[in-house]
Amino acid sequence: MLGEPGKSHFQIDLRRHLRGEGVDDALVHLICEIAEASKYVINAVRTGDLGVAGTSNLYGEEQLALDVLSDRIIRKRLIHSGVVCNIASEEMEEIFQVRSNLKGPYSVAYDPLDGSSLVDVNLAVGTIVSIYAGCDLLQPGRRQVAAMYILYGPRVSLVYSVGKGVHEFTMNHLMEFNLTRENIIMQPSGSIYSPGGLRNKYSEGDEKFIRYLEAKGAKLRYSGGFVPDINQILLKGKGLFMYPALNGSPNGKLRVLFELNPMAYLIENAGGAASNGRIPILDIVPEGLDQRAPVYIGCTEDVERAVEYQQEN
Ligand code: AHG
Ligand code: MN
Ligand code: MN
């Protein structure tokens, strides 16, 4: 640990912090490369065209939707990092094999721009990243060696864990990420809730659970962006995000590999919990890249209560 929790540490940058945590050189390099890529993503988000993929701009040039562009920015960086074996992204249909016989490689699953439809209305969006040792990406999330997200809000922040605490960095005017919060800890019980999906498609158990949360005085806090919604719950240390099974969508909406596993890893490492209503998100054995699951994620007691309501109904 490099400082007292809750104090500011503007002098500690991401690379120095990773080294202080005893992270091996290849993983330090990989995480710092993703942080570098995020600088180009935020530039695209802030100034890029709000077009849709496949259209062309004033000059007849191909215009890329921001999520496709963000995917290319991050993928290129990963390919040239020299430490990546396989890549899976929400924007690619198949696993992209970088190389298969590299010493000490990592594999990366990521959502390059989560909440991309929110860019049009100028709300916060983010990049979510999951890292495994070796070449296998279809493993339970508990085997992740690192997870992180970058939040593109009024400020840009980066939150990572390598299994030893969860730490927040904030981008300064030189676009460097400096430590702003170390060892973030969640409280056992929360006071905000973020419910995704259409409420009239909720099950009876989920309806009762929402009424329980409201009765205990929890406030509604939902932006429609998974990264800012989770960031709020994590940094305030008290709350629950859910995207349950819906009538007609028994697996909810969010994807295990690109969204749920990395967020579950971060929240668990901060002392919270994440469940699909039956088992921890991190114990799901993924069968495919596009696998989805219902999710209840946040303060441990709230997640336990959500699971109880599921089982009772
Ligand atoms: P993406 O933009 O990568 O497709 O994901 C958007 C996700 C996530 O950010 C958010 O939590 C959820 O969709 C919101 O869905 P609803 O609008 O159905 O609540
Ligand atoms: Mn997404
Ligand atoms: Mn996306």
Short mmCIF file of C-alpha atoms and ligand atoms in Angstrom, two decimals:
data_model
loop_
_atom_site.label_atom_id
_atom_site.label_comp_id
_atom_site.label_asym_id
_atom_site.label_seq_id
_atom_site.Cartn_x
_atom_site.Cartn_y
_atom_site.Cartn_z
CA MET A 1 0.00 0.00 0.00
CA LEU A 2 1.42 3.34 -1.05
CA GLY A 3 -0.63 5.70 1.07
CA GLU A 4 -3.53 6.23 3.43
CA PRO A 5 -7.01 5.40 2.08
CA GLY A 6 -9.06 8.49 1.33
CA LYS A 7 -6.05 10.81 0.95
CA SER A 8 -5.00 12.19 -2.40
CA HIS A 9 -1.75 10.99 -3.99
CA PHE A 10 -1.27 13.08 -7.08
CA GLN A 11 2.33 12.00 -7.29
CA ILE A 12 1.66 8.27 -7.76
CA ASP A 13 0.99 7.33 -11.35
CA LEU A 14 -0.51 4.10 -12.63
CA ARG A 15 2.77 2.41 -13.60
CA ARG A 16 4.40 3.18 -10.28
CA HIS A 17 1.37 1.91 -8.40
CA LEU A 18 1.28 -1.35 -10.39
CA ARG A 19 4.97 -1.92 -9.67
CA GLY A 20 4.36 -1.20 -6.00
CA GLU A 21 1.72 -3.93 -6.02
CA GLY A 22 4.32 -6.42 -7.28
CA VAL A 23 2.61 -6.88 -10.66
CA ASP A 24 4.83 -8.59 -13.24
CA ASP A 25 6.35 -6.47 -16.01
CA ALA A 26 4.20 -7.89 -18.80
CA LEU A 27 0.96 -7.16 -16.95
CA VAL A 28 2.15 -3.67 -15.97
CA HIS A 29 2.88 -3.08 -19.65
CA LEU A 30 -0.52 -4.42 -20.72
CA ILE A 31 -2.53 -2.35 -18.24
CA CYS A 32 -0.54 0.79 -19.11
CA GLU A 33 -1.10 0.16 -22.85
CA ILE A 34 -4.87 -0.02 -22.25
CA ALA A 35 -4.64 3.21 -20.25
CA GLU A 36 -2.79 4.76 -23.21
CA ALA A 37 -5.48 3.56 -25.63
CA SER A 38 -8.15 5.17 -23.47
CA LYS A 39 -6.61 8.59 -24.17
CA TYR A 40 -7.48 8.14 -27.84
CA VAL A 41 -10.92 6.79 -26.99
CA ILE A 42 -11.76 9.84 -24.85
CA ASN A 43 -10.51 12.07 -27.64
CA ALA A 44 -12.85 10.30 -30.08
CA VAL A 45 -15.76 10.51 -27.63
CA ARG A 46 -15.18 14.24 -27.03
CA THR A 47 -14.61 15.36 -30.58
CA GLY A 48 -15.55 12.54 -32.96
CA ASP A 49 -18.51 12.46 -35.30
CA LEU A 50 -21.75 11.19 -33.83
CA GLY A 51 -22.38 9.16 -36.97
CA VAL A 52 -23.43 5.59 -37.44
CA ALA A 53 -21.16 2.90 -38.86
CA GLY A 54 -21.23 2.62 -42.63
CA THR A 55 -22.11 6.24 -43.40
CA SER A 56 -19.68 8.74 -44.86
CA ASN A 57 -18.76 12.27 -43.82
CA LEU A 58 -18.69 15.54 -45.74
CA TYR A 59 -15.54 14.46 -47.59
CA GLY A 60 -16.88 11.07 -48.59
CA GLU A 61 -14.66 9.31 -46.04
CA GLU A 62 -15.97 6.33 -44.15
CA GLN A 63 -17.41 7.39 -40.81
CA LEU A 64 -17.09 4.96 -37.94
CA ALA A 65 -19.50 4.69 -35.07
CA LEU A 66 -17.66 5.52 -31.86
CA ASP A 67 -17.88 2.00 -30.52
CA VAL A 68 -16.32 0.57 -33.69
CA LEU A 69 -13.61 3.22 -33.61
CA SER A 70 -12.92 2.61 -29.90
CA ASP A 71 -12.68 -1.10 -30.61
CA ARG A 72 -10.05 -0.51 -33.31
CA ILE A 73 -8.05 1.85 -31.09
CA ILE A 74 -7.87 -0.65 -28.23
CA ARG A 75 -7.38 -3.74 -30.42
CA LYS A 76 -4.43 -2.16 -32.24
CA ARG A 77 -2.78 -1.32 -28.96
CA LEU A 78 -3.32 -4.86 -27.63
CA ILE A 79 -1.96 -6.47 -30.81
CA HIS A 80 1.23 -4.38 -30.65
CA SER A 81 1.71 -4.81 -26.91
CA GLY A 82 3.65 -8.04 -27.44
CA VAL A 83 2.06 -9.67 -24.38
CA VAL A 84 -1.40 -10.61 -25.66
CA CYS A 85 -2.44 -14.04 -26.91
CA ASN A 86 -6.20 -13.79 -27.61
CA ILE A 87 -8.62 -10.89 -27.74
CA ALA A 88 -12.41 -10.90 -27.47
CA SER A 89 -14.45 -7.74 -27.78
CA GLU A 90 -18.13 -6.89 -27.68
CA GLU A 91 -17.65 -5.51 -31.19
CA MET A 92 -16.10 -8.70 -32.69
CA GLU A 93 -17.96 -11.88 -33.52
CA GLU A 94 -15.04 -14.23 -32.91
CA ILE A 95 -11.89 -14.44 -30.82
CA PHE A 96 -9.03 -12.56 -32.45
CA GLN A 97 -5.87 -14.64 -32.15
CA VAL A 98 -2.78 -12.47 -31.81
CA ARG A 99 -0.27 -15.25 -31.24
CA SER A 100 -0.32 -18.68 -29.71
CA ASN A 101 3.24 -19.42 -28.56
CA LEU A 102 4.31 -16.41 -26.61
CA LYS A 103 5.99 -16.66 -23.23
CA GLY A 104 3.81 -15.46 -20.37
CA PRO A 105 0.97 -14.05 -22.47
CA TYR A 106 -2.31 -12.62 -21.36
CA SER A 107 -5.71 -12.65 -23.00
CA VAL A 108 -8.13 -9.78 -22.89
CA ALA A 109 -11.93 -9.49 -23.15
CA TYR A 110 -13.30 -5.96 -23.36
CA ASP A 111 -16.25 -3.73 -24.08
CA PRO A 112 -14.57 -0.83 -25.90
CA LEU A 113 -17.38 1.67 -25.37
CA ASP A 114 -20.15 0.64 -23.05
CA GLY A 115 -23.24 2.81 -23.21
CA SER A 116 -22.28 4.17 -26.64
CA SER A 117 -25.85 5.35 -27.31
CA LEU A 118 -25.43 7.77 -24.37
CA VAL A 119 -22.76 9.76 -26.20
CA ASP A 120 -25.48 11.39 -28.34
CA VAL A 121 -27.10 12.82 -25.22
CA ASN A 122 -23.77 13.72 -23.60
CA LEU A 123 -23.88 11.28 -20.69
CA ALA A 124 -20.97 9.34 -19.26
CA VAL A 125 -19.70 6.17 -20.94
CA GLY A 126 -16.82 3.78 -20.34
CA THR A 127 -14.45 1.00 -21.40
CA ILE A 128 -14.54 -2.29 -19.46
CA VAL A 129 -11.62 -4.75 -19.49
CA SER A 130 -11.08 -8.31 -18.24
CA ILE A 131 -7.62 -9.96 -18.26
CA TYR A 132 -6.71 -13.66 -18.01
CA ALA A 133 -3.30 -15.31 -17.89
CA GLY A 134 -2.72 -17.60 -20.89
CA CYS A 135 -4.82 -17.95 -24.01
CA ASP A 136 -8.17 -19.24 -22.70
CA LEU A 137 -10.91 -16.61 -22.56
CA LEU A 138 -13.83 -18.94 -21.81
CA GLN A 139 -13.01 -19.38 -18.14
CA PRO A 140 -14.98 -18.50 -15.00
CA GLY A 141 -14.40 -14.87 -14.06
CA ARG A 142 -12.81 -15.91 -10.78
CA ARG A 143 -9.70 -16.81 -12.80
CA GLN A 144 -9.23 -13.22 -14.01
CA VAL A 145 -5.82 -11.86 -13.04
CA ALA A 146 -6.91 -8.25 -13.45
CA ALA A 147 -9.94 -6.16 -14.31
CA MET A 148 -10.40 -2.48 -14.94
CA TYR A 149 -12.67 0.15 -16.33
CA ILE A 150 -12.14 3.65 -17.64
CA LEU A 151 -14.97 6.11 -17.07
CA TYR A 152 -15.33 8.96 -19.56
CA GLY A 153 -17.29 11.48 -17.52
CA PRO A 154 -16.72 15.14 -16.70
CA ARG A 155 -13.36 13.72 -15.62
CA VAL A 156 -11.69 10.57 -16.88
CA SER A 157 -10.96 7.98 -14.22
CA LEU A 158 -9.51 4.49 -14.25
CA VAL A 159 -10.29 1.83 -11.67
CA TYR A 160 -8.29 -1.39 -11.54
CA SER A 161 -7.67 -4.43 -9.42
CA VAL A 162 -5.13 -7.22 -9.68
CA GLY A 163 -6.83 -9.04 -6.80
CA LYS A 164 -5.24 -6.93 -4.09
CA GLY A 165 -7.59 -4.05 -3.45
CA VAL A 166 -9.36 -1.74 -5.88
CA HIS A 167 -7.77 1.57 -6.81
CA GLU A 168 -8.92 4.71 -8.60
CA PHE A 169 -6.78 6.97 -10.78
CA THR A 170 -7.84 10.27 -12.30
CA MET A 171 -6.52 11.75 -15.53
CA ASN A 172 -4.73 15.09 -15.05
CA HIS A 173 -4.21 17.93 -17.53
CA LEU A 174 -1.23 16.06 -19.03
CA MET A 175 -3.47 13.00 -19.58
CA GLU A 176 -1.58 11.04 -16.92
CA PHE A 177 -3.47 8.78 -14.54
CA ASN A 178 -2.67 9.58 -10.91
CA LEU A 179 -3.82 7.74 -7.83
CA THR A 180 -6.86 9.35 -6.22
CA ARG A 181 -8.27 6.53 -4.09
CA GLU A 182 -6.54 3.41 -2.85
CA ASN A 183 -8.15 0.26 -1.43
CA ILE A 184 -11.76 1.24 -2.03
CA ILE A 185 -14.07 -0.64 0.35
CA MET A 186 -17.81 -1.29 0.01
CA GLN A 187 -20.13 -1.10 3.03
CA PRO A 188 -22.19 -4.23 3.85
CA SER A 189 -25.50 -2.53 3.02
CA GLY A 190 -26.41 0.22 0.55
CA SER A 191 -28.66 3.24 0.19
CA ILE A 192 -28.91 3.65 -3.59
CA TYR A 193 -30.23 1.30 -6.26
CA SER A 194 -29.86 1.18 -10.04
CA PRO A 195 -32.46 -1.06 -11.69
CA GLY A 196 -31.95 -1.81 -15.40
CA GLY A 197 -34.51 -2.97 -17.95
CA LEU A 198 -38.27 -2.58 -18.19
CA ARG A 199 -39.93 -2.78 -14.83
CA ASN A 200 -43.17 -4.23 -16.26
CA LYS A 201 -41.09 -7.22 -17.42
CA TYR A 202 -39.69 -7.92 -13.94
CA SER A 203 -40.55 -11.15 -12.12
CA GLU A 204 -42.61 -11.06 -8.95
CA GLY A 205 -39.48 -11.72 -6.88
CA ASP A 206 -37.70 -8.73 -8.42
CA GLU A 207 -40.75 -6.52 -7.90
CA LYS A 208 -40.81 -7.50 -4.22
CA PHE A 209 -37.07 -6.88 -3.96
CA ILE A 210 -37.47 -3.36 -5.42
CA ARG A 211 -40.23 -2.67 -2.89
CA TYR A 212 -37.89 -3.91 -0.13
CA LEU A 213 -35.15 -1.52 -1.30
CA GLU A 214 -37.56 1.40 -1.47
CA ALA A 215 -38.97 0.56 1.97
CA LYS A 216 -35.50 0.67 3.45
CA GLY A 217 -35.05 4.16 2.00
CA ALA A 218 -32.78 3.43 -0.98
CA LYS A 219 -32.68 6.21 -3.59
CA LEU A 220 -33.00 5.58 -7.32
CA ARG A 221 -29.75 6.32 -9.17
CA TYR A 222 -29.73 5.06 -12.77
CA SER A 223 -27.91 6.71 -15.65
CA GLY A 224 -28.26 3.89 -18.20
CA GLY A 225 -24.48 3.54 -18.39
CA PHE A 226 -23.08 0.48 -16.64
CA VAL A 227 -19.68 2.06 -15.96
CA PRO A 228 -20.90 5.30 -14.32
CA ASP A 229 -23.64 3.40 -12.46
CA ILE A 230 -21.14 0.87 -11.04
CA ASN A 231 -18.60 3.61 -10.38
CA GLN A 232 -21.12 5.49 -8.25
CA ILE A 233 -21.97 2.39 -6.22
CA LEU A 234 -18.30 1.41 -5.80
CA LEU A 235 -16.98 4.83 -4.83
CA LYS A 236 -19.86 5.73 -2.54
CA GLY A 237 -19.41 2.21 -1.16
CA LYS A 238 -23.13 1.64 -0.73
CA GLY A 239 -25.61 0.54 -3.34
CA LEU A 240 -26.82 -2.13 -5.70
CA PHE A 241 -27.06 -2.36 -9.48
CA MET A 242 -29.35 -4.95 -11.03
CA TYR A 243 -30.25 -6.00 -14.52
CA PRO A 244 -32.53 -8.97 -13.85
CA ALA A 245 -34.07 -11.62 -16.05
CA LEU A 246 -36.95 -10.01 -17.94
CA ASN A 247 -40.12 -11.55 -19.27
CA GLY A 248 -38.89 -12.66 -22.71
CA SER A 249 -35.16 -12.20 -21.84
CA PRO A 250 -34.39 -14.83 -19.19
CA ASN A 251 -30.69 -13.91 -19.21
CA GLY A 252 -31.20 -10.17 -18.89
CA LYS A 253 -29.04 -7.98 -21.11
CA LEU A 254 -25.50 -7.67 -19.86
CA ARG A 255 -22.73 -9.91 -21.13
CA VAL A 256 -20.72 -12.17 -18.84
CA LEU A 257 -17.34 -11.80 -20.56
CA PHE A 258 -17.25 -8.12 -21.40
CA GLU A 259 -19.35 -6.50 -18.70
CA LEU A 260 -20.25 -8.72 -15.76
CA ASN A 261 -17.01 -10.59 -15.01
CA PRO A 262 -14.74 -7.55 -14.84
CA MET A 263 -17.25 -5.55 -12.75
CA ALA A 264 -17.90 -8.53 -10.45
CA TYR A 265 -14.14 -8.94 -9.96
CA LEU A 266 -13.77 -5.27 -9.00
CA ILE A 267 -16.81 -5.22 -6.71
CA GLU A 268 -15.81 -8.49 -4.96
CA ASN A 269 -12.28 -7.20 -4.45
CA ALA A 270 -13.78 -4.13 -2.77
CA GLY A 271 -15.73 -6.37 -0.37
CA GLY A 272 -19.03 -6.44 -2.32
CA ALA A 273 -20.79 -9.26 -4.15
CA ALA A 274 -22.26 -10.11 -7.55
CA SER A 275 -24.77 -12.85 -8.30
CA ASN A 276 -26.97 -13.99 -11.15
CA GLY A 277 -29.68 -14.73 -8.57
CA ARG A 278 -28.38 -18.27 -7.96
CA ILE A 279 -24.57 -18.33 -8.03
CA PRO A 280 -21.80 -15.74 -7.95
CA ILE A 281 -21.21 -14.15 -11.36
CA LEU A 282 -17.53 -15.11 -11.07
CA ASP A 283 -18.42 -18.83 -10.87
CA ILE A 284 -20.39 -18.91 -14.14
CA VAL A 285 -18.63 -21.16 -16.66
CA PRO A 286 -19.05 -19.28 -19.94
CA GLU A 287 -20.07 -21.31 -22.95
CA GLY A 288 -19.83 -18.59 -25.55
CA LEU A 289 -18.54 -15.08 -26.10
CA ASP A 290 -21.99 -13.52 -26.18
CA GLN A 291 -23.33 -15.22 -23.06
CA ARG A 292 -25.58 -12.99 -20.96
CA ALA A 293 -26.74 -13.32 -17.36
CA PRO A 294 -29.07 -11.56 -14.94
CA VAL A 295 -27.06 -9.60 -12.39
CA TYR A 296 -27.36 -8.22 -8.85
CA ILE A 297 -24.13 -6.47 -7.93
CA GLY A 298 -23.07 -4.22 -5.06
CA CYS A 299 -23.24 -4.36 -1.27
CA THR A 300 -23.13 -7.93 0.04
CA GLU A 301 -26.27 -7.80 2.19
CA ASP A 302 -28.33 -6.30 -0.64
CA VAL A 303 -27.13 -8.96 -3.07
CA GLU A 304 -27.91 -11.70 -0.54
CA ARG A 305 -31.40 -10.27 -0.12
CA ALA A 306 -31.90 -10.19 -3.91
CA VAL A 307 -30.96 -13.86 -4.08
CA GLU A 308 -33.43 -14.69 -1.27
CA TYR A 309 -36.27 -12.97 -3.14
CA GLN A 310 -35.33 -14.94 -6.26
CA GLN A 311 -35.41 -18.23 -4.39
CA GLU A 312 -38.64 -17.52 -2.52
CA ASN A 313 -40.52 -16.78 -5.73
P1 AHG B 1 -23.73 -1.24 -24.75
O1 AHG B 1 -23.82 0.24 -25.04
O2 AHG B 1 -22.29 -1.69 -24.67
O3 AHG B 1 -24.53 -2.08 -25.67
O4 AHG B 1 -24.36 -1.51 -23.27
C1 AHG B 1 -25.30 -0.68 -22.64
C2 AHG B 1 -25.75 -1.35 -21.36
C3 AHG B 1 -25.21 -0.76 -20.07
O5 AHG B 1 -24.36 0.33 -20.20
C4 AHG B 1 -26.42 -0.36 -19.27
O6 AHG B 1 -26.28 -0.74 -17.94
C5 AHG B 1 -27.55 -1.08 -19.95
O7 AHG B 1 -27.15 -1.33 -21.26
C6 AHG B 1 -28.79 -0.24 -19.93
O8 AHG B 1 -29.85 -0.92 -20.48
P2 AHG B 1 -31.40 -0.43 -20.35
O9 AHG B 1 -31.48 0.82 -21.16
O10 AHG B 1 -32.17 -1.58 -20.93
O11 AHG B 1 -31.69 -0.20 -18.88
MN MN B 2 -21.79 -2.90 -23.22
MN MN B 3 -20.32 -1.59 -26.10
#
